[in-house]
XYZ file of C-alpha atoms in Angstrom:
440
model
C -19.943 -14.420 -24.644
C -20.081 -16.326 -21.322
C -17.591 -19.200 -20.985
C -19.971 -21.385 -18.958
C -20.286 -24.742 -20.807
C -24.005 -25.015 -19.998
C -24.549 -21.781 -21.907
C -23.631 -23.539 -25.150
C -25.413 -26.758 -24.348
C -28.440 -27.802 -26.402
C -31.912 -27.588 -24.775
C -31.898 -31.318 -24.073
C -28.777 -31.001 -21.904
C -30.154 -27.945 -20.093
C -33.098 -30.080 -19.052
C -30.915 -33.006 -17.974
C -30.849 -33.052 -14.174
C -27.531 -34.888 -13.922
C -25.775 -32.474 -16.300
C -27.248 -29.345 -14.690
C -26.508 -30.604 -11.168
C -22.841 -31.095 -12.110
C -22.766 -27.612 -13.638
C -24.215 -25.781 -10.606
C -21.903 -27.666 -8.248
C -19.023 -26.091 -10.146
C -20.658 -22.683 -10.657
C -23.949 -21.833 -8.972
C -24.749 -19.184 -11.547
C -24.993 -21.922 -14.185
C -28.572 -22.144 -12.932
C -29.443 -19.286 -15.274
C -28.952 -21.620 -18.275
C -31.001 -24.475 -16.871
C -34.471 -25.178 -18.162
C -37.467 -23.607 -16.408
C -38.332 -26.986 -14.925
C -34.887 -27.425 -13.350
C -34.836 -23.825 -12.094
C -37.794 -25.004 -10.036
C -36.071 -28.171 -8.821
C -35.294 -27.800 -5.101
C -32.208 -30.074 -5.095
C -30.623 -28.258 -8.014
C -31.433 -24.773 -6.730
C -30.220 -25.599 -3.209
C -26.952 -26.903 -4.659
C -26.612 -23.771 -6.762
C -27.174 -21.260 -3.940
C -24.840 -23.153 -1.624
C -22.127 -22.654 -4.242
C -23.093 -19.046 -5.016
C -25.879 -17.311 -3.132
C -26.550 -14.971 -6.053
C -27.868 -17.975 -7.985
C -31.116 -17.350 -6.111
C -31.796 -14.747 -8.791
C -32.386 -17.547 -11.312
C -34.549 -19.799 -9.135
C -38.254 -20.113 -9.797
C -40.567 -17.658 -8.002
C -41.772 -20.503 -5.825
C -38.254 -21.385 -4.625
C -37.356 -17.723 -4.106
C -39.999 -17.962 -1.417
C -38.624 -21.174 0.086
C -37.185 -20.467 3.534
C -34.560 -23.247 3.450
C -33.219 -22.141 0.079
C -33.180 -18.429 0.916
C -31.385 -19.094 4.211
C -28.734 -21.103 2.364
C -28.344 -18.297 -0.166
C -27.921 -15.460 2.344
C -25.473 -17.520 4.376
C -23.313 -17.884 1.279
C -23.688 -14.412 -0.250
C -24.393 -11.266 1.725
C -26.565 -9.591 -0.918
C -28.656 -12.599 -1.933
C -31.586 -11.400 0.174
C -32.604 -9.005 -2.585
C -33.738 -12.000 -4.668
C -35.958 -13.474 -1.944
C -39.731 -13.197 -2.067
C -41.336 -10.289 -0.225
C -43.053 -12.692 2.142
C -39.699 -13.895 3.509
C -38.600 -10.312 4.225
C -40.932 -10.454 7.195
C -39.434 -13.673 8.617
C -37.147 -12.890 11.560
C -34.854 -15.899 11.104
C -34.185 -14.984 7.476
C -33.497 -11.315 8.178
C -31.269 -12.055 11.177
C -29.223 -14.508 9.118
C -28.825 -11.895 6.421
C -28.007 -9.124 8.907
C -25.184 -11.220 10.354
C -23.544 -11.165 6.911
C -24.581 -7.623 6.011
C -26.057 -4.943 8.253
C -27.783 -3.402 5.237
C -30.108 -6.409 5.149
C -32.362 -4.740 7.732
C -33.186 -2.241 5.003
C -35.037 -4.983 3.142
C -37.020 -6.113 6.145
C -40.662 -5.282 6.622
C -41.297 -2.028 8.498
C -42.836 -4.050 11.317
C -39.411 -5.568 11.978
C -37.575 -2.232 11.736
C -39.672 -0.880 14.616
C -39.600 -4.098 16.664
C -37.254 -3.337 19.582
C -36.354 -6.930 20.413
C -35.752 -7.774 16.774
C -33.602 -4.666 16.129
C -31.651 -5.411 19.318
C -30.917 -8.894 18.022
C -29.959 -7.445 14.645
C -27.453 -4.862 15.964
C -25.872 -7.511 18.180
C -25.132 -9.398 14.960
C -24.030 -6.316 13.044
C -23.888 -2.872 14.618
C -24.335 -1.137 11.267
C -27.844 -2.580 11.024
C -28.750 0.388 13.247
C -28.768 2.483 10.077
C -32.139 1.005 9.070
C -33.813 0.905 12.473
C -36.689 3.322 13.049
C -35.826 6.860 14.231
C -37.281 6.034 17.613
C -35.043 2.999 18.074
C -31.980 4.931 16.865
C -32.454 6.951 20.017
C -32.866 3.947 22.318
C -29.822 3.737 24.606
C -30.027 -0.028 25.111
C -30.023 -0.648 21.369
C -27.264 1.900 20.730
C -25.045 0.331 23.378
C -25.492 -3.082 21.796
C -24.710 -1.646 18.360
C -21.517 0.238 19.322
C -20.207 -2.693 21.327
C -20.409 -4.748 18.148
C -19.119 -1.937 15.893
C -18.118 1.410 17.354
C -18.648 3.096 13.989
C -22.390 2.465 14.397
C -22.422 5.553 16.629
C -22.908 7.616 13.476
C -26.406 6.118 13.071
C -27.449 6.876 16.630
C -29.553 9.873 17.550
C -27.320 12.926 18.058
C -28.585 13.265 21.609
C -26.625 10.090 22.421
C -23.374 11.437 20.905
C -22.863 13.177 24.214
C -23.721 10.172 26.383
C -20.547 9.125 28.196
C -21.431 5.440 28.513
C -22.371 5.121 24.855
C -19.362 7.022 23.501
C -16.877 5.282 25.794
C -18.105 1.902 24.539
C -17.970 3.123 20.949
C -14.404 4.452 21.044
C -13.285 1.395 22.980
C -14.399 -0.763 20.053
C -13.375 1.653 17.288
C -11.379 4.752 18.138
C -12.563 6.522 14.997
C -16.026 6.702 16.544
C -14.680 9.773 18.362
C -15.562 11.588 15.141
C -19.248 11.406 16.089
C -18.864 12.282 19.760
C -20.060 15.639 21.022
C -17.579 18.545 21.104
C -17.551 18.251 24.869
C -16.420 14.613 24.773
C -13.896 15.304 22.009
C -12.280 17.574 24.568
C -12.532 15.086 27.443
C -9.115 13.543 28.200
C -10.525 10.211 29.423
C -12.521 9.638 26.235
C -9.830 10.793 23.859
C -7.217 8.651 25.591
C -9.466 5.591 25.253
C -10.021 6.360 21.584
C -6.361 6.836 20.610
C -5.307 3.715 22.483
C -7.694 1.783 20.244
C -6.840 3.711 17.073
C -4.129 6.362 17.096
C -5.660 8.097 14.082
C -8.596 9.114 16.280
C -6.339 11.931 17.491
C -7.503 13.954 14.488
C -10.981 14.161 16.055
C -9.735 15.381 19.430
C -9.920 19.029 20.447
C -6.967 21.248 19.529
C -6.001 21.395 23.188
C -5.794 17.615 23.515
C -3.916 17.282 20.220
C -1.194 19.161 22.050
C -1.331 16.969 25.152
C 1.878 14.908 25.361
C 0.290 11.955 27.182
C -2.465 11.627 24.597
C -0.181 12.185 21.606
C 2.289 9.637 22.957
C -0.480 7.040 23.340
C -1.696 7.797 19.815
C 1.679 7.452 18.058
C 2.458 4.357 20.092
C -0.620 2.746 18.548
C -0.189 4.260 15.086
C 2.823 6.319 14.035
C 0.727 8.167 11.460
C -1.006 9.953 14.317
C 2.029 12.249 14.611
C 0.575 14.241 11.729
C -2.467 15.027 13.888
C -0.472 16.133 16.942
C 0.273 19.801 17.555
C 3.395 21.280 15.936
C 4.866 21.827 19.392
C 4.950 18.041 19.850
C 6.702 17.611 16.507
C 9.735 18.940 18.352
C 9.371 16.474 21.250
C 12.000 13.752 20.832
C 10.164 11.124 22.888
C 6.954 11.506 20.892
C 8.701 11.632 17.501
C 10.993 8.685 18.262
C 7.994 6.579 19.274
C 6.178 7.568 16.082
C 9.021 6.742 13.672
C 9.425 3.340 15.297
C 5.933 2.592 14.020
C 6.217 4.394 10.692
C 9.482 5.939 9.541
C 7.780 8.099 6.937
C 6.251 10.351 9.599
C 9.735 11.841 10.006
C 8.353 14.421 7.568
C 6.380 15.978 10.438
C 9.318 16.260 12.832
C 10.953 19.601 13.497
C 14.062 20.519 11.512
C 16.191 19.842 14.584
C 14.814 16.322 15.055
C 15.099 15.551 11.346
C 18.807 16.047 11.948
C 18.921 13.914 15.104
C 20.927 10.771 14.267
C 19.044 8.489 16.666
C 15.675 9.500 15.268
C 16.845 9.427 11.668
C 18.451 5.995 12.024
C 15.277 4.629 13.581
C 13.116 6.173 10.861
C 15.115 5.073 7.826
C 15.502 1.537 9.122
C 11.721 1.369 9.440
C 11.095 2.929 6.019
C 13.506 3.661 3.191
C 11.286 6.584 2.178
C 12.141 8.415 5.396
C 15.463 9.440 3.795
C 13.521 12.050 1.830
C 12.795 13.890 5.077
C 16.284 13.856 6.621
C 17.594 17.371 7.222
C 19.898 18.863 4.618
C 22.623 19.357 7.218
C 22.712 15.638 8.031
C 22.556 14.575 4.386
C 25.658 16.676 3.744
C 27.590 15.065 6.601
C 30.244 12.743 5.167
C 30.490 10.341 8.128
C 26.716 10.037 8.313
C 26.541 9.431 4.565
C 29.137 6.652 4.704
C 27.385 4.952 7.616
C 24.012 5.186 5.907
C 25.227 3.798 2.583
C 26.995 0.916 4.319
C 23.654 0.103 5.931
C 21.720 0.374 2.653
C 23.318 1.185 -0.692
C 20.056 2.638 -2.017
C 20.534 5.596 0.308
C 23.432 6.850 -1.842
C 20.713 8.607 -3.817
C 20.025 10.967 -0.929
C 23.505 11.964 0.261
C 24.493 15.503 -0.710
C 28.181 15.523 0.232
C 30.692 16.729 -2.366
C 31.773 14.180 -5.041
C 35.267 14.040 -3.520
C 33.694 12.477 -0.421
C 31.891 9.692 -2.304
C 34.920 7.399 -2.371
C 33.971 5.296 0.653
C 30.343 5.093 -0.464
C 30.875 3.615 -3.931
C 31.735 0.028 -3.070
C 28.835 -0.597 -0.637
C 26.449 1.042 -3.110
C 27.658 -1.140 -5.973
C 27.485 -4.319 -3.890
C 23.901 -3.406 -3.057
C 22.956 -2.689 -6.674
C 24.425 -5.986 -7.850
C 21.921 -7.914 -5.744
C 19.122 -8.971 -8.074
C 16.381 -7.603 -5.829
C 17.935 -4.123 -6.148
C 18.439 -4.041 -9.935
C 15.206 -2.072 -10.061
C 16.812 0.717 -8.028
C 19.617 1.117 -10.559
C 17.159 1.204 -13.442
C 15.240 3.907 -11.592
C 18.384 5.966 -11.089
C 19.341 5.903 -14.774
C 16.083 7.741 -15.480
C 16.824 10.501 -12.977
C 18.987 13.328 -14.330
C 19.925 14.249 -10.773
C 21.788 10.929 -10.492
C 23.978 11.434 -13.602
C 27.190 12.407 -11.805
C 26.766 9.723 -9.152
C 26.247 7.115 -11.863
C 29.447 8.277 -13.556
C 31.451 7.691 -10.374
C 29.813 4.314 -9.800
C 30.628 3.129 -13.343
C 34.199 4.426 -13.054
C 34.569 2.348 -9.877
C 32.980 -0.775 -11.387
C 32.007 -0.726 -15.072
C 29.914 -3.905 -14.765
C 26.964 -2.090 -13.238
C 26.383 -0.295 -16.543
C 25.385 -3.668 -17.956
C 23.038 -4.849 -15.210
C 19.785 -5.822 -16.915
C 16.176 -5.171 -16.007
C 13.256 -7.609 -16.213
C 13.130 -7.047 -19.994
C 16.797 -7.956 -20.411
C 17.868 -4.380 -21.235
C 21.038 -2.984 -19.707
C 21.094 0.064 -17.460
C 23.159 2.094 -19.910
C 20.835 1.214 -22.801
C 17.700 2.475 -21.038
C 19.322 5.500 -19.381
C 18.084 8.989 -20.229
C 20.556 11.059 -22.325
C 22.149 12.968 -19.431
C 22.805 9.788 -17.442
C 23.886 7.787 -20.466
C 26.430 10.462 -21.410
C 28.052 10.351 -17.966
C 28.067 6.547 -17.890
C 29.661 6.383 -21.350
C 32.349 8.856 -20.275
C 33.114 6.637 -17.300
C 33.587 3.639 -19.589
C 36.218 5.418 -21.717
C 39.937 5.024 -21.172
C 41.191 8.106 -19.306
C 37.654 9.412 -19.637
C 37.974 10.187 -23.359
C 39.105 7.110 -25.321
C 36.774 4.304 -26.306
C 38.828 1.231 -27.068
C 37.936 -0.668 -30.258
C 36.446 -4.103 -29.603
C 38.702 -5.728 -32.189
C 42.152 -7.247 -31.797
C 44.996 -5.030 -30.599
C 47.283 -3.673 -33.310
C 50.401 -4.715 -31.420
C 51.368 -6.183 -28.063
C 54.819 -6.959 -26.673
C 56.668 -7.033 -23.373
C 57.318 -3.312 -23.576
C 54.234 -1.841 -25.242
C 50.792 -2.313 -26.722
C 49.068 -0.477 -29.556
C 45.298 -0.313 -29.855
C 42.686 1.447 -31.938
C 40.498 3.959 -30.093
C 37.885 6.595 -30.732
C 38.780 9.935 -29.171
C 35.811 11.845 -27.724
C 36.403 15.567 -27.395
C 33.949 18.227 -26.250
C 35.922 20.809 -28.246
C 34.802 24.393 -28.417
C 31.482 25.396 -26.863
C 31.070 21.865 -25.527
C 30.343 20.377 -28.977
C 31.213 16.689 -28.968
C 33.467 15.454 -31.762
C 34.904 11.976 -32.361
C 38.263 11.225 -33.997
C 39.659 7.716 -34.673
C 43.176 7.314 -33.273
C 45.808 4.774 -32.314
C 47.215 4.721 -28.777
C 50.600 3.358 -27.835
C 50.937 2.423 -24.181
C 54.416 1.806 -22.699
C 55.059 -0.586 -19.820
C 58.068 1.225 -18.310
C 56.465 4.663 -17.901
C 52.927 6.039 -17.958
C 53.090 7.390 -21.495
C 50.475 7.644 -24.215
C 51.278 8.814 -27.734
C 48.979 9.412 -30.696
């Protein structure tokens, strides 16, 4: 049921000019609930379409043919022209106003206007895509095509194919929108001057260049300089070119995935990539990920990168503190809660909790702790890390005894036993102050 208050109003209110005028000022589409008489009131309808051009749909037939009202409607809402009377679809001023908002408006125009060269020229100057609805003859008119592609290079796709090989037309098109290279002739897609112009405007246009030019260093360099993603369109030979790859990862670190194995292990390139995008760590070479010094440096830069290091656990020592400091920052709590749901992080989580048990209790947005929401494999390792000597869980109650020389406390002993089956046994531990001694 619509929430518009006029919808629930009694007939008397729907015919009250003051009430309806207030309603359409707030929501033009309230006009649909007005009385027939007020849907034919010029002041009310004009107010309605100025607030929402689509309100023209609910105007009287007479006012749908009113030039002033229709102009106001199409200025406010690009598709309002479809509610105008057929007579107004032959009025140049109305169609041009609509075309400026939406090139598709030329579709609604009378055929006489679609074949009128001067009118179509004016239309494509407002919106190049209006070319789509020009007559076939005018879609092959160079003057009109030039005007269209200067306004929107993508309009080249609506031009006659004979003009896809016209140097002046295509150069103007790719200069405005590099992707227009897609519609150029094969000859021009292999022309260095045109391709260079296209990729300087939009690096992604490299995907429409000839195979030969996709392997041209000058063109590839220009493309990745404009858009790092273009590296994926360059030849594989250039994926091994440090200058090209370094320029690309400066724009988008994630394109490291396209680099050669050697460059994915190049520290300068990797540092540049991961600083630009955290996700680039996924593409770092295995050799570099297993380098201890690199791992320490990376984790000190960003604790989240601890996830990706593959050095042996004995080499994690210098990485734990910077990782924990990072995870304790509220904006990175999400990272920890992602890790506890990744079985591959179980052992790393164990070492982190052993270093600082507080991270096991960092909460998520729902107030649940990391250890509570962890998957079984991660939870098991985190719980082991919280135990005294890795196997005793100290009772939360008061200690049994405490003195200057010893303390006695209740514990639960966790033992994997035979075949790895976990058993628990309640015990009492006595800890001496003069020597590291535990007795049961």
